[in-house]
Amino acid sequence: MEEEKAYASVGNLLKATNKVFLTQARLQADASGMVALALTKKFSKSTYSSLVRLLKEDESVEALFDSWSLWIFRDLPIHHMVRVMDCFLMEGVKVLYRVAIGILYHFTKMETFLEASVATAVSEHVRSLELSPARLMKKAFAIRNFRSAEIKSVTVKTTFDMKSNKIPRSGSSDSLPASKGPLDIPNSSRTITVKELLGLWQWLPARITMQEPMLVYTTDEDGCSLSTFYHKVEAYEPTLLVLKATSGEVRQN
């Protein structure tokens, strides 16, 4: 496939509104492991219980699911991958979660004692998968009541909990540069306090917090002219607009 056609194909997947194929948000990518875990626990309780029993003391079930997508895109034999991708292009990301649960179900039925870690054993199991592509898909689609609405609900809850720091982010962001600190901005702005800015900073995508924050417009120094505001901020992207009402309420856009 030519580069232009490949780019257009990926763009169409990103723009799809009726189904979820790809995500551009780092947070949703980090959350996908926890989503896969929650779906496995709900729709294949025996598989989840067997995995927990197989884990060694230094392993966690959360860390295992961090690499769930690699079982499909890295470890599956090519003939299995082609069949999965055919279904993925028809059904969306729901197929990938189905296949991941199907892989784990077959793994727990075949493996009762492990010398290596569970994560390593799952990868090796997938690479030498004895199931035919047809049988793998049959197991994946045998899961009942596996609806897109359920996946969306779990995804929304998981991403919200991650934003609120109720559950930790996965290790997929470990290789990213460290976030920059926003503490220098309140020294020149009376609109927002250090506490408010730190709280806001945690909700921003990682790709934005890696940039050095800069105060480019404030009514204290630049006045209230809308044209001045546009002139000041037009060269900066992305920008964060913070408004403070006379009541003291702060809004961000």
mmCIF file of C-alpha atoms in Angstrom:
data_model
loop_
_atom_site.group_PDB
_atom_site.id
_atom_site.type_symbol
_atom_site.label_atom_id
_atom_site.label_comp_id
_atom_site.label_asym_id
_atom_site.label_seq_id
_atom_site.Cartn_x
_atom_site.Cartn_y
_atom_site.Cartn_z
ATOM 1 C CA MET A 1 0.000 0.000 0.000
ATOM 2 C CA GLU A 2 1.264 3.475 -0.854
ATOM 3 C CA GLU A 3 2.028 5.897 1.995
ATOM 4 C CA GLU A 4 -0.791 8.242 1.002
ATOM 5 C CA LYS A 5 -3.364 5.440 1.007
ATOM 6 C CA ALA A 6 -2.080 4.084 4.329
ATOM 7 C CA TYR A 7 -2.336 7.561 5.879
ATOM 8 C CA ALA A 8 -5.856 7.996 4.506
ATOM 9 C CA SER A 9 -6.898 4.600 5.877
ATOM 10 C CA VAL A 10 -5.638 5.400 9.363
ATOM 11 C CA GLY A 11 -7.339 8.784 9.166
ATOM 12 C CA ASN A 12 -10.649 7.141 8.324
ATOM 13 C CA LEU A 13 -10.310 4.803 11.299
ATOM 14 C CA LEU A 14 -9.627 7.764 13.587
ATOM 15 C CA LYS A 15 -12.618 9.717 12.218
ATOM 16 C CA ALA A 16 -15.074 6.821 12.541
ATOM 17 C CA THR A 17 -18.066 7.765 14.692
ATOM 18 C CA ASN A 18 -20.166 4.608 14.717
ATOM 19 C CA LYS A 19 -17.390 2.384 16.119
ATOM 20 C CA VAL A 20 -14.149 2.841 18.046
ATOM 21 C CA PHE A 21 -11.067 1.678 16.139
ATOM 22 C CA LEU A 22 -8.127 3.777 17.303
ATOM 23 C CA THR A 23 -7.452 6.349 19.976
ATOM 24 C CA GLN A 24 -5.047 9.300 19.890
ATOM 25 C CA ALA A 25 -5.154 9.942 23.633
ATOM 26 C CA ARG A 26 -2.335 8.619 25.798
ATOM 27 C CA LEU A 27 -4.687 8.318 28.770
ATOM 28 C CA GLN A 28 -7.070 6.012 26.901
ATOM 29 C CA ALA A 29 -4.147 3.903 25.720
ATOM 30 C CA ASP A 30 -2.929 3.598 29.302
ATOM 31 C CA ALA A 31 -6.439 2.748 30.460
ATOM 32 C CA SER A 32 -6.941 -0.030 27.906
ATOM 33 C CA GLY A 33 -5.074 -2.568 30.039
ATOM 34 C CA MET A 34 -7.338 -1.933 33.009
ATOM 35 C CA VAL A 35 -10.341 -2.077 30.687
ATOM 36 C CA ALA A 36 -9.214 -5.478 29.373
ATOM 37 C CA LEU A 37 -8.752 -6.661 32.956
ATOM 38 C CA ALA A 38 -12.217 -5.471 34.019
ATOM 39 C CA LEU A 39 -13.861 -7.091 30.991
ATOM 40 C CA THR A 40 -12.063 -10.383 31.608
ATOM 41 C CA LYS A 41 -13.112 -10.338 35.253
ATOM 42 C CA LYS A 42 -16.751 -9.685 34.312
ATOM 43 C CA PHE A 43 -17.221 -11.886 31.247
ATOM 44 C CA SER A 44 -14.816 -14.757 32.031
ATOM 45 C CA LYS A 45 -14.588 -15.068 35.795
ATOM 46 C CA SER A 46 -13.002 -18.525 35.675
ATOM 47 C CA THR A 47 -10.229 -17.222 33.414
ATOM 48 C CA TYR A 48 -9.527 -14.311 35.747
ATOM 49 C CA SER A 49 -9.450 -16.580 38.814
ATOM 50 C CA SER A 50 -7.072 -19.015 37.089
ATOM 51 C CA LEU A 51 -4.722 -16.174 36.134
ATOM 52 C CA VAL A 52 -4.604 -14.907 39.708
ATOM 53 C CA ARG A 53 -3.714 -18.387 40.941
ATOM 54 C CA LEU A 54 -0.881 -18.668 38.415
ATOM 55 C CA LEU A 55 0.710 -15.349 39.373
ATOM 56 C CA LYS A 56 3.905 -15.422 41.395
ATOM 57 C CA GLU A 57 4.476 -13.233 44.437
ATOM 58 C CA ASP A 58 6.352 -10.570 42.467
ATOM 59 C CA GLU A 59 3.715 -10.386 39.727
ATOM 60 C CA SER A 60 0.471 -8.460 39.525
ATOM 61 C CA VAL A 61 -2.556 -8.993 37.351
ATOM 62 C CA GLU A 62 -2.541 -5.290 36.438
ATOM 63 C CA ALA A 63 1.014 -5.516 35.061
ATOM 64 C CA LEU A 64 0.033 -8.597 33.062
ATOM 65 C CA PHE A 65 -2.745 -6.723 31.260
ATOM 66 C CA ASP A 66 -0.481 -3.772 30.434
ATOM 67 C CA SER A 67 0.778 -5.777 27.449
ATOM 68 C CA TRP A 68 -2.554 -7.265 26.340
ATOM 69 C CA SER A 69 -2.457 -5.631 22.885
ATOM 70 C CA LEU A 70 1.000 -7.097 22.225
ATOM 71 C CA TRP A 71 -0.454 -10.601 22.455
ATOM 72 C CA ILE A 72 -2.424 -9.734 19.326
ATOM 73 C CA PHE A 73 -0.208 -7.367 17.351
ATOM 74 C CA ARG A 74 3.174 -8.882 18.236
ATOM 75 C CA ASP A 75 2.706 -12.510 19.230
ATOM 76 C CA LEU A 76 -0.158 -13.892 17.139
ATOM 77 C CA PRO A 77 0.876 -15.897 14.040
ATOM 78 C CA ILE A 78 0.215 -14.028 10.801
ATOM 79 C CA HIS A 79 -2.754 -16.171 9.710
ATOM 80 C CA HIS A 80 -4.483 -15.547 13.028
ATOM 81 C CA MET A 81 -3.644 -11.845 12.792
ATOM 82 C CA VAL A 82 -5.239 -11.542 9.347
ATOM 83 C CA ARG A 83 -8.476 -13.083 10.611
ATOM 84 C CA VAL A 84 -8.503 -10.822 13.667
ATOM 85 C CA MET A 85 -7.910 -7.704 11.555
ATOM 86 C CA ASP A 86 -10.724 -8.651 9.180
ATOM 87 C CA CYS A 87 -13.126 -8.757 12.125
ATOM 88 C CA PHE A 88 -11.573 -5.646 13.697
ATOM 89 C CA LEU A 89 -12.288 -3.577 10.583
ATOM 90 C CA MET A 90 -15.919 -4.673 10.773
ATOM 91 C CA GLU A 91 -16.549 -4.532 14.527
ATOM 92 C CA GLY A 92 -13.956 -2.156 15.968
ATOM 93 C CA VAL A 93 -11.917 -2.450 19.161
ATOM 94 C CA LYS A 94 -14.509 -4.779 20.699
ATOM 95 C CA VAL A 95 -13.001 -7.606 18.624
ATOM 96 C CA LEU A 96 -9.561 -7.048 20.136
ATOM 97 C CA TYR A 97 -10.918 -7.361 23.673
ATOM 98 C CA ARG A 98 -12.816 -10.503 22.663
ATOM 99 C CA VAL A 99 -9.665 -12.063 21.202
ATOM 100 C CA ALA A 100 -7.581 -11.154 24.255
ATOM 101 C CA ILE A 101 -10.091 -12.863 26.560
ATOM 102 C CA GLY A 102 -10.220 -15.862 24.203
ATOM 103 C CA ILE A 103 -6.424 -16.142 24.303
ATOM 104 C CA LEU A 104 -6.381 -16.047 28.087
ATOM 105 C CA TYR A 105 -9.194 -18.591 28.316
ATOM 106 C CA HIS A 106 -7.250 -21.061 26.166
ATOM 107 C CA PHE A 107 -4.037 -20.287 28.062
ATOM 108 C CA THR A 108 -5.532 -21.043 31.473
ATOM 109 C CA LYS A 109 -6.985 -24.328 30.167
ATOM 110 C CA MET A 110 -3.618 -25.455 28.816
ATOM 111 C CA GLU A 111 -1.225 -24.152 31.485
ATOM 112 C CA THR A 112 -1.443 -25.361 35.083
ATOM 113 C CA PHE A 113 2.166 -24.867 36.248
ATOM 114 C CA LEU A 114 4.598 -22.200 35.085
ATOM 115 C CA GLU A 115 8.318 -21.820 35.509
ATOM 116 C CA ALA A 116 8.476 -18.435 33.815
ATOM 117 C CA SER A 117 6.377 -15.394 34.636
ATOM 118 C CA VAL A 118 2.763 -15.396 33.531
ATOM 119 C CA ALA A 119 3.407 -12.512 31.119
ATOM 120 C CA THR A 120 6.225 -14.446 29.426
ATOM 121 C CA ALA A 121 4.193 -17.649 29.394
ATOM 122 C CA VAL A 122 1.194 -15.948 27.765
ATOM 123 C CA SER A 123 3.397 -14.486 25.010
ATOM 124 C CA GLU A 124 5.023 -17.850 24.336
ATOM 125 C CA HIS A 125 1.633 -19.535 24.356
ATOM 126 C CA VAL A 126 0.285 -17.117 21.746
ATOM 127 C CA ARG A 127 3.332 -17.442 19.503
ATOM 128 C CA SER A 128 2.899 -21.213 19.354
ATOM 129 C CA LEU A 129 -0.899 -21.164 19.460
ATOM 130 C CA GLU A 130 -2.390 -24.570 18.695
ATOM 131 C CA LEU A 131 -5.824 -23.180 17.912
ATOM 132 C CA SER A 132 -6.672 -22.549 14.266
ATOM 133 C CA PRO A 133 -7.721 -18.988 13.357
ATOM 134 C CA ALA A 134 -11.323 -20.167 13.009
ATOM 135 C CA ARG A 135 -11.358 -21.813 16.443
ATOM 136 C CA LEU A 136 -9.762 -18.789 18.074
ATOM 137 C CA MET A 137 -12.438 -16.491 16.654
ATOM 138 C CA LYS A 138 -15.153 -18.963 17.643
ATOM 139 C CA LYS A 139 -13.936 -18.831 21.260
ATOM 140 C CA ALA A 140 -13.706 -15.052 21.121
ATOM 141 C CA PHE A 141 -17.236 -14.611 19.799
ATOM 142 C CA ALA A 142 -18.678 -17.197 22.180
ATOM 143 C CA ILE A 143 -18.624 -14.564 24.936
ATOM 144 C CA ARG A 144 -22.226 -13.562 25.547
ATOM 145 C CA ASN A 145 -23.628 -10.073 26.113
ATOM 146 C CA PHE A 146 -20.300 -8.495 25.156
ATOM 147 C CA ARG A 147 -21.616 -5.139 23.995
ATOM 148 C CA SER A 148 -19.904 -1.965 22.840
ATOM 149 C CA ALA A 149 -21.904 0.012 25.405
ATOM 150 C CA GLU A 150 -20.348 -2.037 28.197
ATOM 151 C CA ILE A 151 -16.844 -1.431 26.867
ATOM 152 C CA LYS A 152 -17.547 2.293 26.607
ATOM 153 C CA SER A 153 -18.866 2.409 30.165
ATOM 154 C CA VAL A 154 -15.817 0.611 31.572
ATOM 155 C CA THR A 155 -13.466 2.807 29.519
ATOM 156 C CA VAL A 156 -15.058 6.041 30.720
ATOM 157 C CA LYS A 157 -14.933 4.948 34.357
ATOM 158 C CA THR A 158 -11.325 3.761 34.100
ATOM 159 C CA THR A 159 -10.050 6.933 32.420
ATOM 160 C CA PHE A 160 -11.879 9.058 34.986
ATOM 161 C CA ASP A 161 -10.324 7.080 37.848
ATOM 162 C CA MET A 162 -6.887 7.513 36.284
ATOM 163 C CA LYS A 163 -7.398 11.249 35.917
ATOM 164 C CA SER A 164 -8.458 11.399 39.555
ATOM 165 C CA ASN A 165 -5.427 9.290 40.555
ATOM 166 C CA LYS A 166 -7.716 6.653 42.041
ATOM 167 C CA ILE A 167 -5.831 4.040 40.036
ATOM 168 C CA PRO A 168 -2.233 4.368 38.781
ATOM 169 C CA ARG A 169 -1.324 4.899 35.153
ATOM 170 C CA SER A 170 0.125 1.886 33.346
ATOM 171 C CA GLY A 171 3.786 1.556 32.481
ATOM 172 C CA SER A 172 3.191 2.547 28.875
ATOM 173 C CA SER A 173 4.106 6.137 29.710
ATOM 174 C CA ASP A 174 7.350 5.301 31.479
ATOM 175 C CA SER A 175 9.475 6.163 28.437
ATOM 176 C CA LEU A 176 7.931 9.610 28.024
ATOM 177 C CA PRO A 177 9.841 12.705 29.135
ATOM 178 C CA ALA A 178 8.936 13.986 32.575
ATOM 179 C CA SER A 179 6.182 16.556 32.903
ATOM 180 C CA LYS A 180 7.208 20.167 33.333
ATOM 181 C CA GLY A 181 6.311 22.043 36.487
ATOM 182 C CA PRO A 182 3.764 24.862 36.328
ATOM 183 C CA LEU A 183 4.779 26.509 39.592
ATOM 184 C CA ASP A 184 6.335 29.617 38.055
ATOM 185 C CA ILE A 185 3.100 30.890 36.477
ATOM 186 C CA PRO A 186 1.251 31.976 39.677
ATOM 187 C CA ASN A 187 4.149 34.320 40.459
ATOM 188 C CA SER A 188 2.890 36.561 37.656
ATOM 189 C CA SER A 189 -0.848 35.784 37.687
ATOM 190 C CA ARG A 190 -3.506 36.603 40.266
ATOM 191 C CA THR A 191 -6.184 34.660 38.410
ATOM 192 C CA ILE A 192 -5.206 31.196 39.560
ATOM 193 C CA THR A 193 -3.513 29.874 42.702
ATOM 194 C CA VAL A 194 -0.747 27.296 42.890
ATOM 195 C CA LYS A 195 -3.175 24.715 44.276
ATOM 196 C CA GLU A 196 -5.705 25.344 41.493
ATOM 197 C CA LEU A 197 -3.055 25.148 38.791
ATOM 198 C CA LEU A 198 -1.563 21.931 40.139
ATOM 199 C CA GLY A 199 -5.017 20.372 40.215
ATOM 200 C CA LEU A 200 -5.653 21.493 36.648
ATOM 201 C CA TRP A 201 -2.228 20.279 35.484
ATOM 202 C CA GLN A 202 -3.043 16.688 36.482
ATOM 203 C CA TRP A 203 -6.018 16.647 34.112
ATOM 204 C CA LEU A 204 -4.051 17.724 31.048
ATOM 205 C CA PRO A 205 -2.785 15.131 28.518
ATOM 206 C CA ALA A 206 0.807 14.014 29.058
ATOM 207 C CA ARG A 207 1.915 15.466 25.701
ATOM 208 C CA ILE A 208 0.904 18.943 26.911
ATOM 209 C CA THR A 209 2.421 18.761 30.388
ATOM 210 C CA MET A 210 5.771 17.849 28.822
ATOM 211 C CA GLN A 211 5.962 21.404 27.468
ATOM 212 C CA GLU A 212 7.270 24.325 29.511
ATOM 213 C CA PRO A 213 4.259 26.428 30.603
ATOM 214 C CA MET A 214 4.313 30.127 29.763
ATOM 215 C CA LEU A 215 1.982 32.937 30.691
ATOM 216 C CA VAL A 216 1.287 34.825 27.450
ATOM 217 C CA TYR A 217 -1.706 36.971 28.392
ATOM 218 C CA THR A 218 -3.120 38.401 31.604
ATOM 219 C CA THR A 219 -5.613 41.203 32.053
ATOM 220 C CA ASP A 220 -3.442 42.620 34.852
ATOM 221 C CA GLU A 221 -0.692 43.491 32.358
ATOM 222 C CA ASP A 222 -2.334 43.354 28.914
ATOM 223 C CA GLY A 223 -5.753 44.865 29.549
ATOM 224 C CA CYS A 224 -9.159 43.526 28.476
ATOM 225 C CA SER A 225 -9.013 44.069 24.710
ATOM 226 C CA LEU A 226 -10.125 40.991 22.754
ATOM 227 C CA SER A 227 -7.879 41.927 19.816
ATOM 228 C CA THR A 228 -4.883 42.108 22.168
ATOM 229 C CA PHE A 229 -5.797 38.698 23.533
ATOM 230 C CA TYR A 230 -5.904 37.138 20.052
ATOM 231 C CA HIS A 231 -2.672 38.881 19.047
ATOM 232 C CA LYS A 232 -0.892 37.565 22.133
ATOM 233 C CA VAL A 233 -1.999 33.932 21.925
ATOM 234 C CA GLU A 234 -2.128 33.308 18.157
ATOM 235 C CA ALA A 235 1.494 32.144 18.035
ATOM 236 C CA TYR A 236 1.056 29.605 20.838
ATOM 237 C CA GLU A 237 -0.558 26.196 20.598
ATOM 238 C CA PRO A 238 -1.981 24.509 22.575
ATOM 239 C CA THR A 239 -3.261 27.240 24.878
ATOM 240 C CA LEU A 240 -5.198 27.121 28.131
ATOM 241 C CA LEU A 241 -7.651 29.909 28.892
ATOM 242 C CA VAL A 242 -8.427 30.501 32.570
ATOM 243 C CA LEU A 243 -11.299 32.823 33.528
ATOM 244 C CA LYS A 244 -12.032 34.074 37.030
ATOM 245 C CA ALA A 245 -15.483 35.425 37.884
ATOM 246 C CA THR A 246 -16.126 38.247 40.339
ATOM 247 C CA SER A 247 -17.456 35.574 42.686
ATOM 248 C CA GLY A 248 -14.011 33.968 42.702
ATOM 249 C CA GLU A 249 -15.032 30.956 40.602
ATOM 250 C CA VAL A 250 -12.344 29.826 38.154
ATOM 251 C CA ARG A 251 -13.174 28.275 34.773
ATOM 252 C CA GLN A 252 -10.788 26.702 32.269
ATOM 253 C CA ASN A 253 -11.246 26.313 28.498
#
